[in-house]
CSV table of C-alpha atoms and ligand atoms in Angstrom, one decimal:
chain,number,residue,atom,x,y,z
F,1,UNK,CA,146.2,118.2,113.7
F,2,UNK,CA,145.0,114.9,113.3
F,3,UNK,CA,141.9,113.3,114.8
F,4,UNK,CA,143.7,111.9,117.7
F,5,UNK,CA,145.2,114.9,118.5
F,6,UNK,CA,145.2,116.8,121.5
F,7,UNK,CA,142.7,119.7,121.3
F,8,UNK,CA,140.3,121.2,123.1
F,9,UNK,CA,137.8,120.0,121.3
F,10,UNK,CA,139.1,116.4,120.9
F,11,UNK,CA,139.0,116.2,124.9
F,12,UNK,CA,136.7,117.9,125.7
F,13,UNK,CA,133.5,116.2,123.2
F,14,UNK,CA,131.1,114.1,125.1
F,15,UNK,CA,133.9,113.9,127.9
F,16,UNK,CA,131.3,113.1,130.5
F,17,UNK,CA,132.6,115.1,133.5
F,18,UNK,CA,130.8,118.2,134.6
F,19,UNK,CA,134.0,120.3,135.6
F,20,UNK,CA,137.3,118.9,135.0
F,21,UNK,CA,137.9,119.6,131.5
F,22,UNK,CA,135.2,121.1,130.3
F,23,UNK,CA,137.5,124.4,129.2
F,24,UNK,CA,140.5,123.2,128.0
F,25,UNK,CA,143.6,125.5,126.5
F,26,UNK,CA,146.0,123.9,124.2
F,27,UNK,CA,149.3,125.8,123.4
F,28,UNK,CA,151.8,124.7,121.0
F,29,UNK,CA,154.4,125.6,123.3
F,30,UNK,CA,154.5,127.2,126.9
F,31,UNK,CA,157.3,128.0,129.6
F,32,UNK,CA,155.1,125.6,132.0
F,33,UNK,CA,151.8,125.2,132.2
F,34,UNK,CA,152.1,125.9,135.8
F,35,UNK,CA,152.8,129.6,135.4
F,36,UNK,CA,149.9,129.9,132.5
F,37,UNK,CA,147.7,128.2,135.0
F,38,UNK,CA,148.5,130.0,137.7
F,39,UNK,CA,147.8,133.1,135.3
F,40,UNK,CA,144.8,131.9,134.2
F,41,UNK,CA,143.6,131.0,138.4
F,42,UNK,CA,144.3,134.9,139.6
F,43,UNK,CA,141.8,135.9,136.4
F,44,UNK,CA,139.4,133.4,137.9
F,45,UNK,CA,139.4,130.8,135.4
F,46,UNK,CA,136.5,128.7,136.4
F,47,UNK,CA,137.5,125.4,138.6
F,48,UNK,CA,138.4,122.4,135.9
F,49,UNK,CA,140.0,124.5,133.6
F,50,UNK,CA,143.4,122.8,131.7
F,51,UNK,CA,146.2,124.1,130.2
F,52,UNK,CA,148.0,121.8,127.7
F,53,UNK,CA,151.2,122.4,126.1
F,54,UNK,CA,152.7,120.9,123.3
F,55,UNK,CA,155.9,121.3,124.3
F,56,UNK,CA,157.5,123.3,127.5
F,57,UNK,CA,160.5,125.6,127.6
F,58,UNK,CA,160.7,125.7,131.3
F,59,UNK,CA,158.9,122.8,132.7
F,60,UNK,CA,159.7,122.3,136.3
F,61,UNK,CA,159.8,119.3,138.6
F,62,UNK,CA,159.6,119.4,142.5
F,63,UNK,CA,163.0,120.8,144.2
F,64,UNK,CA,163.1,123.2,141.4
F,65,UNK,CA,164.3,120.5,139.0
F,66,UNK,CA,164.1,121.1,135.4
F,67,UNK,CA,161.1,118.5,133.8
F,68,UNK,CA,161.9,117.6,130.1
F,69,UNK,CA,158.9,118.2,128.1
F,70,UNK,CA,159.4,117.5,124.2
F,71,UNK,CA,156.9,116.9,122.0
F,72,UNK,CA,154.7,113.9,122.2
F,73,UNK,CA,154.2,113.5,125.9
F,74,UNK,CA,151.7,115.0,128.0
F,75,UNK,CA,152.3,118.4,130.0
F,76,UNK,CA,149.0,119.5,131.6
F,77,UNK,CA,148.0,121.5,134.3
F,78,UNK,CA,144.4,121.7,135.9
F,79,UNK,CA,143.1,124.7,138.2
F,80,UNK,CA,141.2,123.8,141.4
F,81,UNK,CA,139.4,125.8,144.2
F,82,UNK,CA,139.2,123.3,147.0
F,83,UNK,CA,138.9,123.5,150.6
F,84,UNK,CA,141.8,124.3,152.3
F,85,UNK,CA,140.9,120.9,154.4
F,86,UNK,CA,141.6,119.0,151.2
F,87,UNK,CA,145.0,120.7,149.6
F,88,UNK,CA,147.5,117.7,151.2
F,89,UNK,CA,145.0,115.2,149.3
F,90,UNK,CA,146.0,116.7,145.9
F,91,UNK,CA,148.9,115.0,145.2
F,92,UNK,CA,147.5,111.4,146.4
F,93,UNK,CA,144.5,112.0,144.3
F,94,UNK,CA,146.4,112.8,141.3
F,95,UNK,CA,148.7,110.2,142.1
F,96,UNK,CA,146.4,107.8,141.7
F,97,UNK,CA,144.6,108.8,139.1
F,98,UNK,CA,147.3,108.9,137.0
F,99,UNK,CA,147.8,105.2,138.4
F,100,UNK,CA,144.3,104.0,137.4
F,101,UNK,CA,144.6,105.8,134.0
F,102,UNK,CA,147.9,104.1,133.2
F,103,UNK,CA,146.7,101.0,133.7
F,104,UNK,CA,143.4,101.2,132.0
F,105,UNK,CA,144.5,102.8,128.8
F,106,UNK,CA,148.0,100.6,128.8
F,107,UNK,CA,147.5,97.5,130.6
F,108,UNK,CA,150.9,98.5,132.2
F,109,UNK,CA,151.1,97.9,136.1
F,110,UNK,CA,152.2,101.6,137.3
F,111,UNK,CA,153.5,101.7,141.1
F,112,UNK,CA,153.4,104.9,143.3
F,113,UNK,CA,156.6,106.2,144.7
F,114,UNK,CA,156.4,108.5,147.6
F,115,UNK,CA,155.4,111.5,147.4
F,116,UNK,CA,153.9,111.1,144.1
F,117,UNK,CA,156.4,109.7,141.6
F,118,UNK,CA,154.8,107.3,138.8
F,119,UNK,CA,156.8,104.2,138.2
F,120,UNK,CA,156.1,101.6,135.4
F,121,UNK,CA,158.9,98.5,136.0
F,122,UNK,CA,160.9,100.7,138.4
F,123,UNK,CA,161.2,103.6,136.3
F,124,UNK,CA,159.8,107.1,136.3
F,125,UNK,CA,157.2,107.8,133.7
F,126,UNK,CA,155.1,110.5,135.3
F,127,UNK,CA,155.3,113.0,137.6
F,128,UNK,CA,153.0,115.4,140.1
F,129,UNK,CA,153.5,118.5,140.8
F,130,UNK,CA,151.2,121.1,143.1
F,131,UNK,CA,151.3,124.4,143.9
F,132,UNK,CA,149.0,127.4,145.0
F,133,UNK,CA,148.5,130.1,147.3
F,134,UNK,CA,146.4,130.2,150.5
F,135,UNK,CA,144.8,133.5,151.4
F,136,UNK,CA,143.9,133.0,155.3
F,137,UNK,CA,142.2,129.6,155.4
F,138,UNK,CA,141.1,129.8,152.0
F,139,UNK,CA,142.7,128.4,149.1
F,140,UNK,CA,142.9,131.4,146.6
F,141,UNK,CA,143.9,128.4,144.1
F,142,UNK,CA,145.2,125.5,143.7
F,143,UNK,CA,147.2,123.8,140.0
F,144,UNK,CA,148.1,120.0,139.8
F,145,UNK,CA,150.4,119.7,137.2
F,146,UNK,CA,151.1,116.5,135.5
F,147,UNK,CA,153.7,115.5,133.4
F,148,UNK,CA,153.7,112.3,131.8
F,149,UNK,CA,156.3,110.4,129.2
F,150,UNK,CA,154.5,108.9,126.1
F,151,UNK,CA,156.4,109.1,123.1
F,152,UNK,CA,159.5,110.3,124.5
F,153,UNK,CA,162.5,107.7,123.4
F,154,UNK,CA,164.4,107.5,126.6
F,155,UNK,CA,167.2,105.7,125.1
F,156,UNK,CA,167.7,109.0,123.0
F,157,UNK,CA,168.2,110.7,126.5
F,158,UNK,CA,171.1,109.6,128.0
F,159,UNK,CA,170.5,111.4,131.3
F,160,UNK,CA,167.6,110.2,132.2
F,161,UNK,CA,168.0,106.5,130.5
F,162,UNK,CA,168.7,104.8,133.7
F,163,UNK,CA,165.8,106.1,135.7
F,164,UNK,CA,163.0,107.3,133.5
F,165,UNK,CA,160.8,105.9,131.0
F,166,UNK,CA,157.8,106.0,128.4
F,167,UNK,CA,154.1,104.4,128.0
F,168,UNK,CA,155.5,104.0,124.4
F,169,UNK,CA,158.8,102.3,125.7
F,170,UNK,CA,157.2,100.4,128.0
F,171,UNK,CA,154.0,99.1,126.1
F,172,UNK,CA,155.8,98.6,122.9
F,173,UNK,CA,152.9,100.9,121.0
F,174,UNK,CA,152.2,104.5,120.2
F,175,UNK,CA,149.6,105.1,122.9
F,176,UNK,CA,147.5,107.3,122.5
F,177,UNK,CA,147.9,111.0,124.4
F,178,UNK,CA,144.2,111.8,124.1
F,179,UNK,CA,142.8,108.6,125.1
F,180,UNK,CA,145.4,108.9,128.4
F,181,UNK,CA,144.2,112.6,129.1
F,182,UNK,CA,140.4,111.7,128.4
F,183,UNK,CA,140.8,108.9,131.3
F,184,UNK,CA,142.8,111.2,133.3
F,185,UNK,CA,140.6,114.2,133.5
F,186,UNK,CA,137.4,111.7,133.7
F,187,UNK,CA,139.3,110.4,137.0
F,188,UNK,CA,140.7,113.2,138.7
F,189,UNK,CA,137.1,114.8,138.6
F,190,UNK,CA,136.0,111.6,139.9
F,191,UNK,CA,138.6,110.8,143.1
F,192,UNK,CA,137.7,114.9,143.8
F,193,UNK,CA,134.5,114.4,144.2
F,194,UNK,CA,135.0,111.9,147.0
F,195,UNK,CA,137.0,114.2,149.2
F,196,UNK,CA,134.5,115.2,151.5
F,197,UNK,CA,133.2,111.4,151.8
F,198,UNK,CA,136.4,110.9,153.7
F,199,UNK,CA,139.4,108.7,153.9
F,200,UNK,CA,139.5,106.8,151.2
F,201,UNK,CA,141.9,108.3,148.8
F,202,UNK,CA,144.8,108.6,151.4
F,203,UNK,CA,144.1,104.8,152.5
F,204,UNK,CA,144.6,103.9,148.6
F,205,UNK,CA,147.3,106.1,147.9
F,206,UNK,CA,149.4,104.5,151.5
F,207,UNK,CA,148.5,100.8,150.7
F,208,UNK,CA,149.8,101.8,146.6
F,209,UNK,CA,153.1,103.0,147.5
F,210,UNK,CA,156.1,100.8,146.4
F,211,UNK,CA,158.0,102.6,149.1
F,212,UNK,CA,156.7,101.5,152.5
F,213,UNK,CA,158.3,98.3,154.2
F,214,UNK,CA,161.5,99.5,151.9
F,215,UNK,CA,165.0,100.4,153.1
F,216,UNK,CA,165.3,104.2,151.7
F,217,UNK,CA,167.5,107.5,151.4
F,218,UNK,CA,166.2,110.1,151.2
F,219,UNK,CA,167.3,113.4,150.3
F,220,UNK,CA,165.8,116.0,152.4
F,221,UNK,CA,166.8,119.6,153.4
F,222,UNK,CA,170.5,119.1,151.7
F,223,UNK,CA,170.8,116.1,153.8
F,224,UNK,CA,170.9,112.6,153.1
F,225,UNK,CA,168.5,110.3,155.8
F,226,UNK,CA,168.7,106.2,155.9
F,227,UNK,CA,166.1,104.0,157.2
F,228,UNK,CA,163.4,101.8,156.9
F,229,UNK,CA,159.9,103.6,155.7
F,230,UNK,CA,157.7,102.9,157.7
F,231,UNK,CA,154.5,104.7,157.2
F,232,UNK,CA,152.8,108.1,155.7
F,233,UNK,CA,150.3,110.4,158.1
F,234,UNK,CA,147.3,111.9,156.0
F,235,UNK,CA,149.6,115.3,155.7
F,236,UNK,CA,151.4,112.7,153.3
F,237,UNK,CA,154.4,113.4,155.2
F,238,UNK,CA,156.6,110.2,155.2
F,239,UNK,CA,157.9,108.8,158.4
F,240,UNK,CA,161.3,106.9,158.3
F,241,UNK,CA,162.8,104.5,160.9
F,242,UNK,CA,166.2,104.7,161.6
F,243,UNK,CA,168.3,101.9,162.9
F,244,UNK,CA,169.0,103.2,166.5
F,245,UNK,CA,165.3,103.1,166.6
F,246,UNK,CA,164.6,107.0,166.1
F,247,UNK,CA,162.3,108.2,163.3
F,248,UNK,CA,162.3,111.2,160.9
F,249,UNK,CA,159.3,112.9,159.6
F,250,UNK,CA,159.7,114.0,155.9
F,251,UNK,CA,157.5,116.7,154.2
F,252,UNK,CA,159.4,116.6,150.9
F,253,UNK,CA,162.3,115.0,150.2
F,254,UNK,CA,163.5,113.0,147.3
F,255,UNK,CA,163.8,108.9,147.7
F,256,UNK,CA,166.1,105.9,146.5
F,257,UNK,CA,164.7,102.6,147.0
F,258,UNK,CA,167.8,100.9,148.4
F,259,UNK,CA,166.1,97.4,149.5
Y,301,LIG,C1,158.5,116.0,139.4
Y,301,LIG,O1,158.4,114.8,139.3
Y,301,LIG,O2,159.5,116.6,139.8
Y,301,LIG,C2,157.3,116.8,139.0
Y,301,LIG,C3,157.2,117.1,137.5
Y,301,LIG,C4,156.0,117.8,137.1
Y,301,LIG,C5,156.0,118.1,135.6
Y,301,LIG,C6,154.7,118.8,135.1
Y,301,LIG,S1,154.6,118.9,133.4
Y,301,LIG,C7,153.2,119.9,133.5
Y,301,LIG,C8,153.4,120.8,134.6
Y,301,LIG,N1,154.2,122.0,134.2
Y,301,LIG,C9,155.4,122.0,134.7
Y,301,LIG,O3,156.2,122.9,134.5
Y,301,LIG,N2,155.6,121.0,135.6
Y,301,LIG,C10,154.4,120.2,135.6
């Protein structure tokens, strides 16, 4: 494994965080990091501890979409224990983390695409998801799982060509995996330590997302819904005018910019 290589030790040295990354489990290949994480959260894994894979068998997006993991991107997944006051700020935290990390270790101008899709000029390079199970009104645990494209040559994918993309592909470089999930774990501890300060992460994540002001459809419940988006409550629920002046409030849903 060469110096710039993911390992535990490679992320984790003089990391400066005092959580997030400070056990870190590197597998050659996983089904999804989201299973070994949630594995890892019912054996009590303390709070900060990632699980990288090489490569995923059975990564999973939101819906229950497959995610394509190959080698050379980044499939992680980090085990929390927050307040069950916090869970819906999850995904705008790690939204924007991944935001601020793309753009500091690229240069690239990522955009944010509700709920919590990356985009680098349009295209998909990253994406979020969380899961975990509440016991009462306490958060047994909590995994965000992160999945981002960074040597994967999209153009070899014919699927996904027209909507995806790479920090390779985009930057015209090899960036560099541990310097993204160095940033990346620095961050996420970072925007969760503000929680209980307050707003500020949803107010970041709402004014960040490409979607608002936009004509959308969105795919929701098996049904397709037009209309103008028009705002996000801090559930980050997504609220959607129609044009005989009625309005839809989406949990989760899948969006097309149309405008
Ligand atoms: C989506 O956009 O639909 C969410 C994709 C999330 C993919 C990541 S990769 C690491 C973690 N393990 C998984 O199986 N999924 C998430």
């Amino acid at each position: 494994m060469s110096a710039n290589d993911l390992s535990p030790a490679s992320i984790t040295d003089n990391l400066g965080t005092s959580f997030i990354g400070q056990r870190v489990l590197c597998y050659p290949r996983l089904a999804s990091t989201m299973d070994a994480s949630r594995q890892e959260a019912q054996q009590g894994a303390a709070e900060g501890t990632v699980i990288i894979a090489g490569e995923q068998t059975e990564g999973r997006g939101r819906v229950k979409r497959l995610w394509l993991s190959p080698e050379g991107n980044i499939a992680l997944s980090i085990i929390l224990y927050p307040d069950v006051s916090f869970l819906s700020y999850l995904i705008m935290l790690a939204s924007l983390a991944v935001a601020h990390t793309i753009e500091a270790v690229t240069g690239l101008k990522p955009q944010v695409k509700w709920p919590n899709d990356i985009l680098v000029n349009g295209k998909k390079v990253c994406g979020i998801l969380t899961e975990g199970e509440v016991k009462g009104s306490r958060v047994a645990y909590a995994v965000i799982g992160i999945g981002i494209n960074v040597g994967l040559r999209i153009a070899d994918i014919s699927e996904i060509s027209a909507t995806a993309t790479s920090l390779n592909d985009e930057s015209g470089r090899n960036v560099s995996r541990l310097d993204v999930v160095r940033h990346l774990l620095v961050e996420i501890e970072r925007l969760y330590l503000t929680l209980p300060a307050g707003e500020s992460i949803y107010e970041e994540w709402r004014d960040r997302l490409v979607t608002l002001g936009k004509r959308v459809q969105v795919e929701s419940g098996g049904g397709i819904l037009e209309g103008i988006a028009e705002s996000v409550d801090r559930s980050g629920a997504l609220l959607i005018r129609h044009s005989d002046g009625a309005s839809t409030r989406i949990v989760a849903g899948d969006v097309t910019l149309s405008g």
